[in-house]
């Protein structure tokens, strides 16, 4: 309370001094305190303005005005129509018996503070004071750069922001899935980071004026893991493809082996094609010597992993094998039915026997016809 009173008294003394110097008041002319009939000291509500905007300051004049001025921190800005300020942003808007208004364009933090409109009539001096508050949109001033770390490392992200009022800062991960993250002020700590925490992190600074948003990319390196290989069956002379897929950051390099021998691209009619996380080993014309066990190795700077894939032979059916298989199937079915119906020493033949005999004859005719067709 004492400090506030001291400030008020000092400001009043400063205003009185400036007023006397401006208007060359005689030393004997009294300047009365607030509440005296010959002096008025008014305080207007604070004016809040956003940085970069324009603010207008007005006060009433009254009758028989002899002098008027706008002051800021003991500096005279305007005395009547005369501009004392060298600031090009300050200009006179209105000056008459009822109103004295100036404006300040492109307001900055340096413009914040107390302004006084001083008016002198023949009978008394009047001062009107107003406090200008400048609000500043938030601005992120310090942000962690994009990070590349190994899985299991501790990560610390910082996002510092300035503004008025002081902005609040929050973090969230927006890729691969948007979710808010616990953070203490501008810091975000991630202990023993996993590959699932890699992605785009968004820092938001917000106050009553506006919002500022910036992002950080977090890349988490980890050793390759390889999907289990699937064995492939191929007919002799046909094309065969073995596939190997690996999950790794940075992307894995692939190598293919047959036993302990490494296979290179365009080796004995074999092609190796790598595309991102997938490697393909292609045989364009499978030979007897191509069948066997193959090993795919995926590696990056953090480690390696491998899987085995078998290329095995598939025998294509021929006309003779097809006839043999069909004949065998029919005979097995016929024999099974005969055996079933003749079980026991007292088995009795009925009318169905003739039907089964006819069926057997028909099957044999079909087999003969099939054999003739396969010859052509």
CSV table of C-alpha atoms in Angstrom, one decimal, residues 4 233 253:
chain,number,residue,atom,x,y,z
A,4,UNK,CA,1.3,2.3,-4.4
A,233,UNK,CA,7.1,-75.5,-54.1
A,253,UNK,CA,20.1,-54.5,-46.2
